[in-house]
Short mmCIF file of N, CA and C in Angstrom, two decimals:
data_model
loop_
_atom_site.label_atom_id
_atom_site.label_comp_id
_atom_site.label_asym_id
_atom_site.label_seq_id
_atom_site.Cartn_x
_atom_site.Cartn_y
_atom_site.Cartn_z
N UNK F 266 6.67 1.36 -23.20
CA UNK F 266 7.89 1.41 -22.19
C UNK F 266 7.75 1.54 -21.28
N UNK F 267 7.59 1.23 -19.90
CA UNK F 267 8.21 2.44 -18.77
C UNK F 267 9.89 2.65 -18.96
N UNK F 268 9.86 3.67 -17.97
CA UNK F 268 11.54 3.40 -17.71
C UNK F 268 10.75 3.36 -16.22
N UNK F 269 12.56 2.50 -15.46
CA UNK F 269 13.17 3.21 -14.52
C UNK F 269 14.36 3.34 -14.05
N UNK F 270 14.42 4.31 -13.05
CA UNK F 270 15.97 4.27 -12.97
C UNK F 270 15.96 3.94 -10.90
N UNK F 271 16.99 3.38 -10.93
CA UNK F 271 16.98 2.71 -8.84
C UNK F 271 18.40 4.32 -8.66
N UNK F 272 17.84 4.67 -7.90
CA UNK F 272 19.42 5.61 -7.24
C UNK F 272 18.98 5.59 -5.45
N UNK F 273 19.96 6.33 -5.38
CA UNK F 273 19.80 5.56 -3.73
C UNK F 273 21.19 4.77 -3.24
N UNK F 274 21.81 4.18 -3.42
CA UNK F 274 21.88 3.27 -2.90
C UNK F 274 23.71 3.94 -2.59
N UNK F 275 25.13 3.00 -2.22
CA UNK F 275 25.88 3.36 -2.05
C UNK F 275 26.83 2.49 -0.60
N UNK F 276 27.15 2.93 -0.14
CA UNK F 276 27.79 1.78 0.92
C UNK F 276 27.03 2.58 2.74
N UNK F 277 27.42 2.19 3.61
CA UNK F 277 26.66 1.89 4.40
C UNK F 277 27.67 0.67 5.93
N UNK F 278 27.77 1.43 7.00
CA UNK F 278 28.32 0.64 8.02
C UNK F 278 26.57 -0.45 8.90
N UNK F 279 27.32 -1.86 9.10
CA UNK F 279 26.09 -2.76 9.97
C UNK F 279 25.31 -2.01 10.50
N UNK F 280 23.93 -2.40 10.28
CA UNK F 280 23.06 -1.49 11.15
C UNK F 280 22.48 0.12 10.52
N UNK F 281 23.13 -0.01 9.46
CA UNK F 281 22.37 1.47 9.66
C UNK F 281 21.60 1.09 8.53
N UNK F 282 21.64 1.70 7.85
CA UNK F 282 19.92 2.30 6.81
C UNK F 282 20.24 3.69 5.47
N UNK F 283 19.77 3.62 4.84
CA UNK F 283 19.47 3.50 2.94
C UNK F 283 18.11 3.33 2.87
N UNK F 284 17.97 4.63 1.86
CA UNK F 284 16.47 4.73 1.20
C UNK F 284 17.41 3.67 0.15
N UNK F 285 16.43 3.68 -0.86
CA UNK F 285 16.33 3.36 -2.04
C UNK F 285 14.96 4.79 -3.23
N UNK F 286 15.88 4.52 -4.23
CA UNK F 286 14.19 5.26 -4.78
C UNK F 286 14.40 5.19 -6.64
N UNK F 287 13.31 4.65 -6.69
CA UNK F 287 12.94 4.17 -8.68
C UNK F 287 12.64 5.40 -8.68
N UNK F 288 12.68 5.93 -10.03
CA UNK F 288 11.70 7.05 -10.92
C UNK F 288 11.51 5.91 -12.23
N UNK F 289 9.71 5.81 -11.20
CA UNK F 289 8.67 5.14 -12.11
C UNK F 289 8.68 7.20 -13.84
N UNK F 290 8.34 6.47 -15.33
CA UNK F 290 8.25 7.23 -16.72
C UNK F 290 6.61 6.45 -16.65
N UNK F 291 5.40 8.05 -16.47
CA UNK F 291 4.05 7.25 -16.41
C UNK F 291 3.39 6.37 -15.25
N UNK F 292 3.91 6.51 -14.93
CA UNK F 292 3.28 5.54 -13.22
C UNK F 292 2.01 5.95 -13.09
N UNK F 293 1.38 7.52 -13.51
CA UNK F 293 0.20 7.99 -13.01
C UNK F 293 -0.42 7.89 -14.32
N UNK F 294 -0.38 6.98 -15.19
CA UNK F 294 -1.38 6.63 -16.22
C UNK F 294 -1.11 5.76 -17.09
N UNK F 295 -0.30 4.36 -15.74
CA UNK F 295 -0.46 3.83 -16.34
C UNK F 295 -0.16 2.37 -15.25
N UNK F 296 -0.99 1.72 -14.33
CA UNK F 296 -0.90 0.63 -13.77
C UNK F 296 -0.38 -0.52 -13.76
N UNK F 297 0.65 -0.28 -12.51
CA UNK F 297 1.77 -1.64 -12.67
C UNK F 297 2.07 -1.60 -11.39
N UNK F 298 2.40 -3.13 -10.69
CA UNK F 298 2.81 -3.82 -9.60
C UNK F 298 4.58 -3.58 -10.23
N UNK F 299 4.95 -3.27 -8.98
CA UNK F 299 6.07 -2.60 -8.82
C UNK F 299 6.81 -3.59 -7.54
N UNK F 300 8.16 -3.38 -8.30
CA UNK F 300 8.84 -4.58 -7.06
C UNK F 300 10.69 -4.41 -7.31
N UNK F 301 11.35 -4.80 -5.79
CA UNK F 301 12.67 -4.68 -5.13
C UNK F 301 13.44 -6.50 -5.77
N UNK F 302 14.01 -6.13 -6.43
CA UNK F 302 14.99 -7.12 -7.24
C UNK F 302 16.63 -6.84 -6.19
N UNK F 303 18.45 -8.16 -5.63
CA UNK F 303 19.00 -7.45 -5.73
C UNK F 303 19.81 -9.59 -6.20
N UNK F 304 21.06 -8.79 -7.25
CA UNK F 304 21.78 -9.68 -7.09
C UNK F 304 22.97 -9.44 -6.24
N UNK F 305 23.43 -10.63 -5.58
CA UNK F 305 24.90 -10.73 -5.39
C UNK F 305 25.83 -11.49 -6.08
N UNK F 306 26.88 -11.35 -6.86
CA UNK F 306 27.75 -11.55 -7.24
C UNK F 306 27.96 -13.40 -7.11
N UNK F 307 27.61 -13.93 -8.34
CA UNK F 307 27.81 -15.06 -7.89
C UNK F 307 26.01 -15.75 -7.37
N UNK F 308 24.69 -15.49 -7.51
CA UNK F 308 24.02 -15.43 -6.92
C UNK F 308 22.91 -14.93 -7.73
N UNK F 309 21.51 -16.16 -7.85
CA UNK F 309 21.13 -15.39 -8.50
C UNK F 309 19.74 -13.90 -7.77
N UNK F 310 19.19 -13.79 -8.52
CA UNK F 310 18.31 -12.88 -8.34
C UNK F 310 17.46 -13.43 -7.66
N UNK F 311 17.24 -12.50 -7.63
CA UNK F 311 16.28 -12.35 -6.08
C UNK F 311 14.71 -11.18 -5.72
N UNK F 312 13.80 -11.67 -5.63
CA UNK F 312 12.50 -11.00 -5.06
C UNK F 312 13.11 -10.45 -3.79
N UNK F 313 13.50 -9.07 -3.23
CA UNK F 313 12.69 -8.02 -1.79
C UNK F 313 10.89 -8.26 -2.10
N UNK F 314 11.12 -7.44 -2.72
CA UNK F 314 10.24 -7.22 -2.12
C UNK F 314 8.88 -6.42 -3.02
N UNK F 315 7.34 -6.32 -3.10
CA UNK F 315 6.60 -5.77 -4.35
C UNK F 315 5.20 -5.60 -3.17
N UNK F 316 5.07 -4.30 -4.22
CA UNK F 316 3.32 -3.69 -4.10
C UNK F 316 2.54 -4.04 -5.34
N UNK F 317 1.27 -4.32 -5.12
CA UNK F 317 0.19 -4.23 -5.82
C UNK F 317 -0.33 -2.91 -5.72
N UNK F 318 -0.86 -3.08 -7.39
CA UNK F 318 -1.34 -1.69 -8.22
C UNK F 318 -2.41 -1.21 -6.93
N UNK F 319 -2.61 -1.88 -6.49
CA UNK F 319 -3.76 -1.10 -4.89
C UNK F 319 -3.47 -1.51 -3.99
N UNK F 320 -2.30 -1.22 -3.28
CA UNK F 320 -1.61 -0.73 -2.54
C UNK F 320 -0.91 -2.37 -1.48
N UNK F 321 -1.63 -3.32 -1.65
CA UNK F 321 -0.78 -4.79 -1.00
C UNK F 321 0.85 -5.63 -0.97
N UNK F 322 1.38 -5.25 -0.71
CA UNK F 322 2.79 -5.84 -0.48
C UNK F 322 3.08 -6.80 -0.08
N UNK F 323 3.66 -7.90 -0.09
CA UNK F 323 4.72 -8.80 -0.21
C UNK F 323 6.21 -8.17 0.30
N UNK F 324 7.20 -9.33 0.33
CA UNK F 324 8.26 -9.10 1.45
C UNK F 324 8.90 -10.56 1.68
N UNK F 325 10.63 -10.68 0.87
CA UNK F 325 11.14 -11.50 1.41
C UNK F 325 11.01 -12.17 2.40
N UNK F 326 10.67 -13.48 3.02
CA UNK F 326 11.81 -13.18 4.61
C UNK F 326 12.92 -12.63 5.21
N UNK F 327 13.63 -13.37 4.99
CA UNK F 327 15.30 -12.60 4.95
C UNK F 327 14.97 -10.86 4.86
N UNK F 328 14.52 -10.64 5.22
CA UNK F 328 13.83 -9.01 4.71
C UNK F 328 12.92 -8.55 5.67
N UNK F 329 11.95 -8.58 5.95
CA UNK F 329 10.58 -9.27 7.04
C UNK F 329 11.34 -8.04 8.11
N UNK F 330 10.23 -6.73 7.99
CA UNK F 330 10.69 -6.06 9.54
C UNK F 330 11.68 -5.39 9.43
N UNK F 331 12.51 -5.81 8.75
CA UNK F 331 13.82 -4.06 8.56
C UNK F 331 13.27 -3.73 6.78
N UNK F 332 12.50 -3.77 6.13
CA UNK F 332 12.83 -2.77 4.64
C UNK F 332 11.44 -2.96 4.14
N UNK F 333 11.15 -2.55 4.20
CA UNK F 333 10.03 -1.70 3.87
C UNK F 333 9.94 -1.08 2.33
N UNK F 334 8.43 -1.60 1.67
CA UNK F 334 8.42 -0.96 0.00
C UNK F 334 7.38 -0.01 0.48
N UNK F 335 7.24 1.45 -0.63
CA UNK F 335 6.49 2.09 -0.43
C UNK F 335 6.30 2.60 -1.86
N UNK F 336 5.48 3.89 -2.48
CA UNK F 336 5.11 5.03 -3.08
C UNK F 336 4.66 5.81 -2.82
N UNK F 337 5.01 6.83 -3.81
CA UNK F 337 4.18 8.17 -3.47
C UNK F 337 2.81 8.80 -3.92
N UNK F 338 2.96 9.42 -3.04
CA UNK F 338 1.77 10.09 -3.88
C UNK F 338 0.60 9.62 -4.77
N UNK F 339 2.19 10.49 -6.11
CA UNK F 339 1.51 10.54 -7.66
C UNK F 339 1.95 9.09 -7.71
N UNK F 340 2.22 8.05 -7.52
CA UNK F 340 2.57 7.58 -7.66
C UNK F 340 3.89 7.16 -8.97
N UNK F 341 5.03 8.53 -8.79
CA UNK F 341 6.09 8.75 -9.66
C UNK F 341 7.32 7.84 -9.66
N UNK F 342 7.57 7.52 -7.76
CA UNK F 342 8.36 7.14 -7.43
C UNK F 342 8.18 6.45 -6.38
N UNK F 343 8.95 4.52 -7.06
CA UNK F 343 9.44 4.02 -6.11
C UNK F 343 10.33 3.66 -4.91
N UNK F 344 9.98 3.94 -3.31
CA UNK F 344 10.61 3.85 -2.28
C UNK F 344 11.18 2.06 -2.30
N UNK F 345 12.50 1.79 -1.34
CA UNK F 345 12.69 0.38 -0.13
C UNK F 345 13.31 1.54 1.20
N UNK F 346 12.73 1.82 1.48
CA UNK F 346 13.80 2.21 3.43
C UNK F 346 14.30 0.62 3.95
N UNK F 347 15.78 0.40 3.83
CA UNK F 347 16.41 -0.29 4.31
C UNK F 347 16.66 -0.07 5.91
N UNK F 348 16.96 -1.10 6.99
CA UNK F 348 17.16 -0.78 8.18
C UNK F 348 17.82 -1.76 8.45
N UNK F 349 18.62 -2.01 10.14
CA UNK F 349 19.32 -2.65 10.20
C UNK F 349 19.92 -3.22 9.95
N UNK F 350 20.86 -2.69 8.43
CA UNK F 350 21.50 -3.53 7.43
C UNK F 350 22.24 -4.97 7.75
N UNK F 351 22.52 -6.13 7.04
CA UNK F 351 23.28 -6.23 7.34
C UNK F 351 24.74 -6.99 6.66
N UNK F 352 25.56 -7.54 6.91
CA UNK F 352 26.96 -8.15 5.02
C UNK F 352 26.58 -8.68 3.66
N UNK F 353 25.06 -9.38 4.36
CA UNK F 353 24.67 -10.67 3.68
C UNK F 353 23.23 -9.66 2.63
N UNK F 354 23.89 -8.42 3.47
CA UNK F 354 22.42 -7.05 2.10
C UNK F 354 23.11 -6.81 1.05
N UNK F 355 24.24 -7.01 0.76
CA UNK F 355 24.83 -6.47 -0.08
C UNK F 355 24.67 -6.66 -1.69
N UNK F 356 24.71 -6.29 -2.05
CA UNK F 356 24.12 -6.43 -3.86
C UNK F 356 23.72 -5.30 -4.47
N UNK F 357 22.97 -5.83 -5.65
CA UNK F 357 22.83 -4.56 -6.47
C UNK F 357 21.58 -4.83 -6.76
N UNK F 358 20.62 -3.31 -6.37
CA UNK F 358 19.57 -3.56 -5.50
C UNK F 358 18.79 -3.13 -7.17
N UNK F 359 17.96 -3.87 -7.95
CA UNK F 359 16.54 -3.08 -8.95
C UNK F 359 15.44 -2.84 -8.70
N UNK F 360 15.13 -2.49 -8.97
CA UNK F 360 13.70 -1.99 -9.73
C UNK F 360 12.94 -3.05 -10.65
N UNK F 361 11.62 -3.15 -10.70
CA UNK F 361 11.04 -3.66 -11.69
C UNK F 361 9.64 -3.36 -11.75
N UNK F 362 8.84 -3.14 -12.73
CA UNK F 362 7.76 -3.20 -13.55
C UNK F 362 6.91 -3.81 -13.82
N UNK F 363 5.25 -4.86 -13.85
CA UNK F 363 4.82 -5.42 -14.87
C UNK F 363 3.12 -4.11 -14.23
N UNK F 364 2.79 -4.66 -15.83
CA UNK F 364 1.20 -4.48 -15.61
C UNK F 364 0.41 -5.11 -15.07
N UNK F 365 -0.25 -5.48 -14.53
CA UNK F 365 -1.54 -6.23 -13.53
C UNK F 365 -0.74 -5.75 -12.13
N UNK F 366 -1.30 -7.36 -12.07
CA UNK F 366 -1.07 -7.59 -10.33
C UNK F 366 0.63 -8.04 -10.97
N UNK F 367 1.57 -8.14 -9.78
CA UNK F 367 2.66 -8.87 -9.23
C UNK F 367 2.88 -9.88 -10.01
N UNK F 368 3.93 -10.36 -10.02
CA UNK F 368 4.11 -11.21 -10.36
C UNK F 368 4.43 -12.22 -10.07
N UNK F 369 4.34 -13.48 -10.45
CA UNK F 369 5.09 -14.70 -8.52
C UNK F 369 6.32 -15.47 -9.47
N UNK F 370 6.37 -15.07 -10.46
CA UNK F 370 7.91 -15.12 -11.02
C UNK F 370 8.53 -14.25 -11.45
N UNK F 371 9.80 -14.66 -11.16
CA UNK F 371 10.96 -13.34 -11.63
C UNK F 371 10.74 -12.63 -13.22
N UNK F 372 10.56 -14.74 -14.04
CA UNK F 372 11.16 -13.82 -15.05
C UNK F 372 9.48 -13.16 -15.46
N UNK F 373 8.64 -13.23 -15.07
CA UNK F 373 7.59 -12.86 -16.26
C UNK F 373 7.30 -11.35 -15.80
N UNK F 374 8.47 -10.54 -14.92
CA UNK F 374 7.94 -9.35 -14.81
C UNK F 374 8.68 -8.62 -16.50
N UNK F 375 8.01 -6.83 -16.43
CA UNK F 375 8.46 -6.49 -18.58
C UNK F 375 9.68 -6.06 -17.70
N UNK F 376 9.34 -5.19 -17.16
CA UNK F 376 10.37 -3.79 -16.90
C UNK F 376 10.74 -3.75 -15.82
N UNK F 377 12.25 -3.56 -16.27
CA UNK F 377 13.52 -3.92 -14.97
C UNK F 377 14.95 -2.32 -15.15
N UNK F 378 14.98 -1.89 -14.15
CA UNK F 378 16.01 -0.72 -14.18
C UNK F 378 17.11 -1.48 -14.15
N UNK F 379 18.57 -0.67 -14.40
CA UNK F 379 19.70 -0.50 -14.24
C UNK F 379 20.66 -1.01 -12.66
N UNK F 380 20.21 -1.61 -12.43
CA UNK F 380 20.57 -1.55 -10.79
C UNK F 380 20.81 -0.21 -10.19
N UNK F 381 20.99 -0.43 -8.69
CA UNK F 381 21.67 0.77 -7.76
C UNK F 381 23.04 -0.21 -6.78
N UNK F 382 24.50 -0.35 -5.98
CA UNK F 382 24.50 -0.88 -5.76
C UNK F 382 24.49 -0.21 -4.12
N UNK F 383 24.65 -1.38 -3.30
CA UNK F 383 24.42 -0.88 -2.42
C UNK F 383 25.12 -2.16 -0.77
N UNK F 384 26.23 -1.70 -0.80
CA UNK F 384 27.69 -2.28 0.31
C UNK F 384 27.64 -2.19 1.79
N UNK F 385 26.88 -2.99 2.33
CA UNK F 385 26.76 -3.46 4.17
C UNK F 385 28.42 -3.89 4.60
N UNK F 386 28.91 -2.85 4.89
CA UNK F 386 30.00 -3.53 5.72
C UNK F 386 30.08 -3.56 7.45
N UNK F 387 30.90 -4.89 7.26
CA UNK F 387 30.39 -5.07 9.22
C UNK F 387 32.07 -5.12 9.45
#
């Protein structure tokens, strides 16, 4: 079992920045694809960014140039640096993990955190 725990959510003014963190259990020992997702009330969950086990990244078009996904050197923590935040970024943000390469379908991700709330006010 892989355990994920998000933190760093909060309320921020539009145009501001916020960094989310995801603590990953046994990340040093297990090869994992990692990703960030978000879900606003009444909307479907969507992939925001993902990072492959070998380091390659991908981003949703809506966040390209504003968000950056990364992980620490020890691969114990996943980060999502969010800048130039917009009201549309308001959502619950989840980190997820899957062994091997990053899935292309949301339903294929095996492990999920509980989420952290991000609220952007304008």
